[in-house]
Amino acid sequence: KYKGCPWRVRDYQYGDGIIGLHEEIDHFYQYVPPTPCEHAIRNEVVKRIEAVVHSIWPQAVVEIFGSFRTGLFLPTSDIDLVVLGLWEKLPLRTLEFELVSRNIAEACTVRVLDKASVPIIKLTDRETQVKVDISFNMQSGVQSAELIKQFKRDYPVLGKLVLVLKQFLLLRDLNEVFTGGISSYSLILMCISFLQLHPRGICHDKT
């Protein structure tokens, strides 16, 4: 019906060339944000994982970072969480065991990447099928998210550019670093650099 592009507005006469591309990116940006229900589901996933973490380590702090914190996420994007606490050795396997035993995630969906430069637990929430990445003691992730939020205020077009490129990479399986793609954070920094190097004089959401 929409030739694979459900964000395209029916009976809308898109302009020629780059004007039509601009209009379609605008419509994609309006189409793709999560519904209030989808947002609530993601918050519930965070609460469930937070409850498990606090039951094992009451003093630990769970923070959201990444695209869910910055608002630059697609409906298919995962949730990035960091657990802050005091451990001699990062307890990835301990948390993996608890998440599986408490039915937060099916064992077959959990992957512990303990040899990665930033060790993480990757899982899929059993109830909602939302994907989650959990790291430990990476305070820089939270700081980076706040930096990106500032750049979003400086460059109102940043969100549109990032989301359409994230979708472009997702469709080509190039959105995961560990399978040879590019990270969301790297993509955002590239977009910020582009906007810094190509100033438009007046920077607003219709640029």
mmCIF file of C-alpha atoms in Angstrom:
data_model
loop_
_atom_site.group_PDB
_atom_site.id
_atom_site.type_symbol
_atom_site.label_atom_id
_atom_site.label_comp_id
_atom_site.label_asym_id
_atom_site.label_seq_id
_atom_site.Cartn_x
_atom_site.Cartn_y
_atom_site.Cartn_z
ATOM 1 C CA LYS A 1 0.000 0.000 0.000
ATOM 2 C CA TYR A 2 2.780 2.453 0.923
ATOM 3 C CA LYS A 3 5.510 0.611 -1.019
ATOM 4 C CA GLY A 4 7.361 -0.245 2.192
ATOM 5 C CA CYS A 5 7.478 3.322 3.509
ATOM 6 C CA PRO A 6 4.658 3.680 6.076
ATOM 7 C CA TRP A 7 5.842 7.153 7.113
ATOM 8 C CA ARG A 8 4.980 8.619 3.706
ATOM 9 C CA VAL A 9 1.862 10.786 3.934
ATOM 10 C CA ARG A 10 -0.908 9.562 1.654
ATOM 11 C CA ASP A 11 -1.796 11.845 -1.273
ATOM 12 C CA TYR A 12 1.016 14.247 -0.306
ATOM 13 C CA GLN A 13 2.836 15.652 -3.325
ATOM 14 C CA TYR A 14 6.518 15.385 -2.433
ATOM 15 C CA GLY A 15 8.808 17.937 -4.089
ATOM 16 C CA ASP A 16 11.489 17.078 -6.613
ATOM 17 C CA GLY A 17 14.975 15.949 -5.647
ATOM 18 C CA ILE A 18 16.401 17.147 -2.379
ATOM 19 C CA ILE A 19 13.219 19.033 -1.379
ATOM 20 C CA GLY A 20 11.244 15.780 -1.552
ATOM 21 C CA LEU A 21 13.949 14.030 0.493
ATOM 22 C CA HIS A 22 13.747 16.802 3.106
ATOM 23 C CA GLU A 23 9.953 16.438 3.275
ATOM 24 C CA GLU A 24 10.134 12.659 3.595
ATOM 25 C CA ILE A 25 12.741 12.876 6.385
ATOM 26 C CA ASP A 26 10.404 15.306 8.168
ATOM 27 C CA HIS A 27 7.512 12.826 7.855
ATOM 28 C CA PHE A 28 9.727 9.915 8.969
ATOM 29 C CA TYR A 29 10.740 11.909 12.060
ATOM 30 C CA GLN A 30 7.067 12.530 12.907
ATOM 31 C CA TYR A 31 6.173 8.854 12.345
ATOM 32 C CA VAL A 32 8.958 7.114 14.263
ATOM 33 C CA PRO A 33 8.724 8.388 17.903
ATOM 34 C CA PRO A 34 7.468 5.841 20.456
ATOM 35 C CA THR A 35 3.837 5.952 21.521
ATOM 36 C CA PRO A 36 3.132 6.692 25.209
ATOM 37 C CA CYS A 37 2.444 2.960 25.622
ATOM 38 C CA GLU A 38 5.802 1.991 24.096
ATOM 39 C CA HIS A 39 7.556 4.498 26.342
ATOM 40 C CA ALA A 40 5.800 3.109 29.432
ATOM 41 C CA ILE A 41 6.781 -0.454 28.443
ATOM 42 C CA ARG A 42 10.450 0.557 28.260
ATOM 43 C CA ASN A 43 10.254 2.224 31.672
ATOM 44 C CA GLU A 44 8.749 -0.978 33.117
ATOM 45 C CA VAL A 45 11.643 -3.025 31.705
ATOM 46 C CA VAL A 46 14.105 -0.663 33.399
ATOM 47 C CA LYS A 47 12.224 -0.948 36.720
ATOM 48 C CA ARG A 48 12.241 -4.762 36.605
ATOM 49 C CA ILE A 49 15.983 -4.923 35.988
ATOM 50 C CA GLU A 50 16.626 -2.239 38.596
ATOM 51 C CA ALA A 51 14.679 -4.301 41.151
ATOM 52 C CA VAL A 52 16.851 -7.357 40.443
ATOM 53 C CA VAL A 53 20.058 -5.329 40.778
ATOM 54 C CA HIS A 54 18.959 -3.762 44.078
ATOM 55 C CA SER A 55 17.942 -7.137 45.485
ATOM 56 C CA ILE A 56 21.556 -8.377 44.999
ATOM 57 C CA TRP A 57 23.445 -5.118 45.634
ATOM 58 C CA PRO A 58 21.261 -2.681 47.626
ATOM 59 C CA GLN A 59 23.845 0.124 47.385
ATOM 60 C CA ALA A 60 24.248 -0.105 43.599
ATOM 61 C CA VAL A 61 22.906 2.617 41.313
ATOM 62 C CA VAL A 62 21.270 1.875 37.952
ATOM 63 C CA GLU A 63 21.425 4.650 35.356
ATOM 64 C CA ILE A 64 19.926 4.895 31.860
ATOM 65 C CA PHE A 65 22.228 6.198 29.150
ATOM 66 C CA GLY A 66 22.462 5.935 25.371
ATOM 67 C CA SER A 67 19.619 6.622 22.970
ATOM 68 C CA PHE A 68 16.816 6.036 25.502
ATOM 69 C CA ARG A 69 18.206 8.834 27.664
ATOM 70 C CA THR A 70 18.865 11.208 24.752
ATOM 71 C CA GLY A 71 15.557 10.472 22.982
ATOM 72 C CA LEU A 72 17.371 9.474 19.767
ATOM 73 C CA PHE A 73 16.004 5.942 19.601
ATOM 74 C CA LEU A 74 13.984 3.919 17.112
ATOM 75 C CA PRO A 75 11.171 1.561 18.176
ATOM 76 C CA THR A 76 13.637 -1.318 17.665
ATOM 77 C CA SER A 77 16.498 0.279 19.637
ATOM 78 C CA ASP A 78 17.806 -1.393 22.762
ATOM 79 C CA ILE A 79 17.965 0.164 26.234
ATOM 80 C CA ASP A 80 21.424 0.956 27.604
ATOM 81 C CA LEU A 81 21.837 0.609 31.365
ATOM 82 C CA VAL A 82 24.911 1.001 33.555
ATOM 83 C CA VAL A 83 25.201 -0.444 37.078
ATOM 84 C CA LEU A 84 27.443 1.617 39.360
ATOM 85 C CA GLY A 85 28.921 -0.020 42.449
ATOM 86 C CA LEU A 86 32.035 -1.342 44.190
ATOM 87 C CA TRP A 87 33.369 -4.692 42.993
ATOM 88 C CA GLU A 88 36.865 -6.131 42.726
ATOM 89 C CA LYS A 89 35.776 -8.062 39.638
ATOM 90 C CA LEU A 90 32.809 -7.074 37.473
ATOM 91 C CA PRO A 91 29.902 -9.404 38.422
ATOM 92 C CA LEU A 92 28.582 -10.042 34.904
ATOM 93 C CA ARG A 93 27.930 -13.751 35.482
ATOM 94 C CA THR A 94 26.193 -13.086 38.800
ATOM 95 C CA LEU A 95 23.748 -10.686 37.220
ATOM 96 C CA GLU A 96 23.264 -12.990 34.226
ATOM 97 C CA PHE A 97 22.277 -15.848 36.556
ATOM 98 C CA GLU A 98 19.817 -13.682 38.510
ATOM 99 C CA LEU A 99 18.149 -12.256 35.389
ATOM 100 C CA VAL A 100 17.570 -15.751 34.014
ATOM 101 C CA SER A 101 16.519 -17.366 37.292
ATOM 102 C CA ARG A 102 13.977 -14.586 37.960
ATOM 103 C CA ASN A 103 12.484 -14.929 34.460
ATOM 104 C CA ILE A 104 13.487 -11.444 33.327
ATOM 105 C CA ALA A 105 15.188 -12.980 30.295
ATOM 106 C CA GLU A 106 15.264 -16.370 28.590
ATOM 107 C CA ALA A 107 18.700 -18.001 28.907
ATOM 108 C CA CYS A 108 18.953 -18.327 25.110
ATOM 109 C CA THR A 109 18.688 -14.530 24.669
ATOM 110 C CA VAL A 110 21.444 -13.601 27.135
ATOM 111 C CA ARG A 111 24.990 -12.969 25.916
ATOM 112 C CA VAL A 112 27.867 -11.955 28.172
ATOM 113 C CA LEU A 113 30.532 -10.095 26.207
ATOM 114 C CA ASP A 114 33.235 -10.162 28.877
ATOM 115 C CA LYS A 115 36.135 -9.845 26.412
ATOM 116 C CA ALA A 116 34.817 -6.653 24.816
ATOM 117 C CA SER A 117 36.582 -3.330 25.469
ATOM 118 C CA VAL A 118 33.476 -2.437 27.493
ATOM 119 C CA PRO A 119 32.168 -5.722 28.982
ATOM 120 C CA ILE A 120 28.369 -5.922 28.746
ATOM 121 C CA ILE A 121 25.426 -8.239 29.213
ATOM 122 C CA LYS A 122 23.054 -8.316 26.224
ATOM 123 C CA LEU A 123 19.561 -9.671 26.835
ATOM 124 C CA THR A 124 15.987 -9.607 25.581
ATOM 125 C CA ASP A 125 13.251 -8.930 28.126
ATOM 126 C CA ARG A 126 10.981 -11.972 28.239
ATOM 127 C CA GLU A 127 7.674 -10.094 28.591
ATOM 128 C CA THR A 128 8.172 -7.318 26.047
ATOM 129 C CA GLN A 129 10.969 -8.556 23.731
ATOM 130 C CA VAL A 130 12.770 -5.239 24.297
ATOM 131 C CA LYS A 131 16.550 -5.628 24.026
ATOM 132 C CA VAL A 132 18.773 -4.362 26.845
ATOM 133 C CA ASP A 133 22.538 -3.819 27.165
ATOM 134 C CA ILE A 134 23.930 -3.654 30.710
ATOM 135 C CA SER A 135 27.431 -2.443 31.550
ATOM 136 C CA PHE A 136 29.170 -1.792 34.870
ATOM 137 C CA ASN A 137 30.828 1.338 36.276
ATOM 138 C CA MET A 138 30.930 3.216 32.957
ATOM 139 C CA GLN A 139 30.034 6.670 34.284
ATOM 140 C CA SER A 140 31.203 8.208 30.990
ATOM 141 C CA GLY A 141 28.097 6.836 29.246
ATOM 142 C CA VAL A 142 25.825 9.006 31.370
ATOM 143 C CA GLN A 143 28.052 12.053 30.822
ATOM 144 C CA SER A 144 28.048 11.421 27.061
ATOM 145 C CA ALA A 145 24.248 11.284 27.023
ATOM 146 C CA GLU A 146 24.055 14.677 28.727
ATOM 147 C CA LEU A 147 26.539 16.087 26.191
ATOM 148 C CA ILE A 148 24.385 14.835 23.305
ATOM 149 C CA LYS A 149 21.273 16.405 24.853
ATOM 150 C CA GLN A 150 23.140 19.724 24.857
ATOM 151 C CA PHE A 151 24.055 19.292 21.177
ATOM 152 C CA LYS A 152 20.383 18.515 20.430
ATOM 153 C CA ARG A 153 19.521 21.910 21.877
ATOM 154 C CA ASP A 154 22.297 23.577 19.843
ATOM 155 C CA TYR A 155 21.342 21.802 16.608
ATOM 156 C CA PRO A 156 17.568 21.195 16.394
ATOM 157 C CA VAL A 157 18.032 19.220 13.140
ATOM 158 C CA LEU A 158 20.389 16.714 14.806
ATOM 159 C CA GLY A 159 17.589 14.329 15.810
ATOM 160 C CA LYS A 160 16.178 14.092 12.275
ATOM 161 C CA LEU A 161 19.587 13.422 10.753
ATOM 162 C CA VAL A 162 20.496 10.795 13.363
ATOM 163 C CA LEU A 163 17.218 8.856 13.273
ATOM 164 C CA VAL A 164 17.020 8.571 9.492
ATOM 165 C CA LEU A 165 20.647 7.368 9.358
ATOM 166 C CA LYS A 166 20.054 4.917 12.216
ATOM 167 C CA GLN A 167 17.150 3.429 10.269
ATOM 168 C CA PHE A 168 19.301 3.317 7.106
ATOM 169 C CA LEU A 169 22.006 1.356 8.979
ATOM 170 C CA LEU A 170 19.482 -0.895 10.747
ATOM 171 C CA LEU A 171 18.009 -2.008 7.418
ATOM 172 C CA ARG A 172 21.514 -3.043 6.310
ATOM 173 C CA ASP A 173 22.534 -4.782 9.583
ATOM 174 C CA LEU A 174 25.244 -2.177 10.137
ATOM 175 C CA ASN A 175 24.001 -0.867 13.488
ATOM 176 C CA GLU A 176 25.905 -3.184 15.878
ATOM 177 C CA VAL A 177 29.624 -2.785 16.557
ATOM 178 C CA PHE A 178 30.167 -6.436 17.505
ATOM 179 C CA THR A 179 28.857 -7.573 14.095
ATOM 180 C CA GLY A 180 30.950 -5.075 12.129
ATOM 181 C CA GLY A 181 28.668 -2.032 12.142
ATOM 182 C CA ILE A 182 28.889 1.403 13.714
ATOM 183 C CA SER A 183 27.744 2.365 17.197
ATOM 184 C CA SER A 184 24.916 4.807 17.730
ATOM 185 C CA TYR A 185 27.283 7.096 19.652
ATOM 186 C CA SER A 186 29.818 7.159 16.803
ATOM 187 C CA LEU A 187 27.045 7.953 14.331
ATOM 188 C CA ILE A 188 25.809 10.842 16.495
ATOM 189 C CA LEU A 189 29.338 12.288 16.794
ATOM 190 C CA MET A 190 29.712 12.098 13.001
ATOM 191 C CA CYS A 191 26.412 13.962 12.562
ATOM 192 C CA ILE A 192 27.456 16.625 15.105
ATOM 193 C CA SER A 193 30.768 17.039 13.281
ATOM 194 C CA PHE A 194 28.927 17.425 9.972
ATOM 195 C CA LEU A 195 26.692 20.152 11.409
ATOM 196 C CA GLN A 196 29.695 21.943 12.933
ATOM 197 C CA LEU A 197 31.628 21.844 9.651
ATOM 198 C CA HIS A 198 28.651 22.890 7.493
ATOM 199 C CA PRO A 199 27.062 25.833 9.332
ATOM 200 C CA ARG A 200 23.805 27.106 7.848
ATOM 201 C CA GLY A 201 23.781 30.572 9.409
ATOM 202 C CA ILE A 202 20.270 30.207 10.785
ATOM 203 C CA CYS A 203 19.927 26.842 12.548
ATOM 204 C CA HIS A 204 16.350 25.813 13.252
ATOM 205 C CA ASP A 205 14.223 22.691 12.813
ATOM 206 C CA LYS A 206 13.399 23.505 9.171
ATOM 207 C CA THR A 207 17.030 23.741 8.018
#
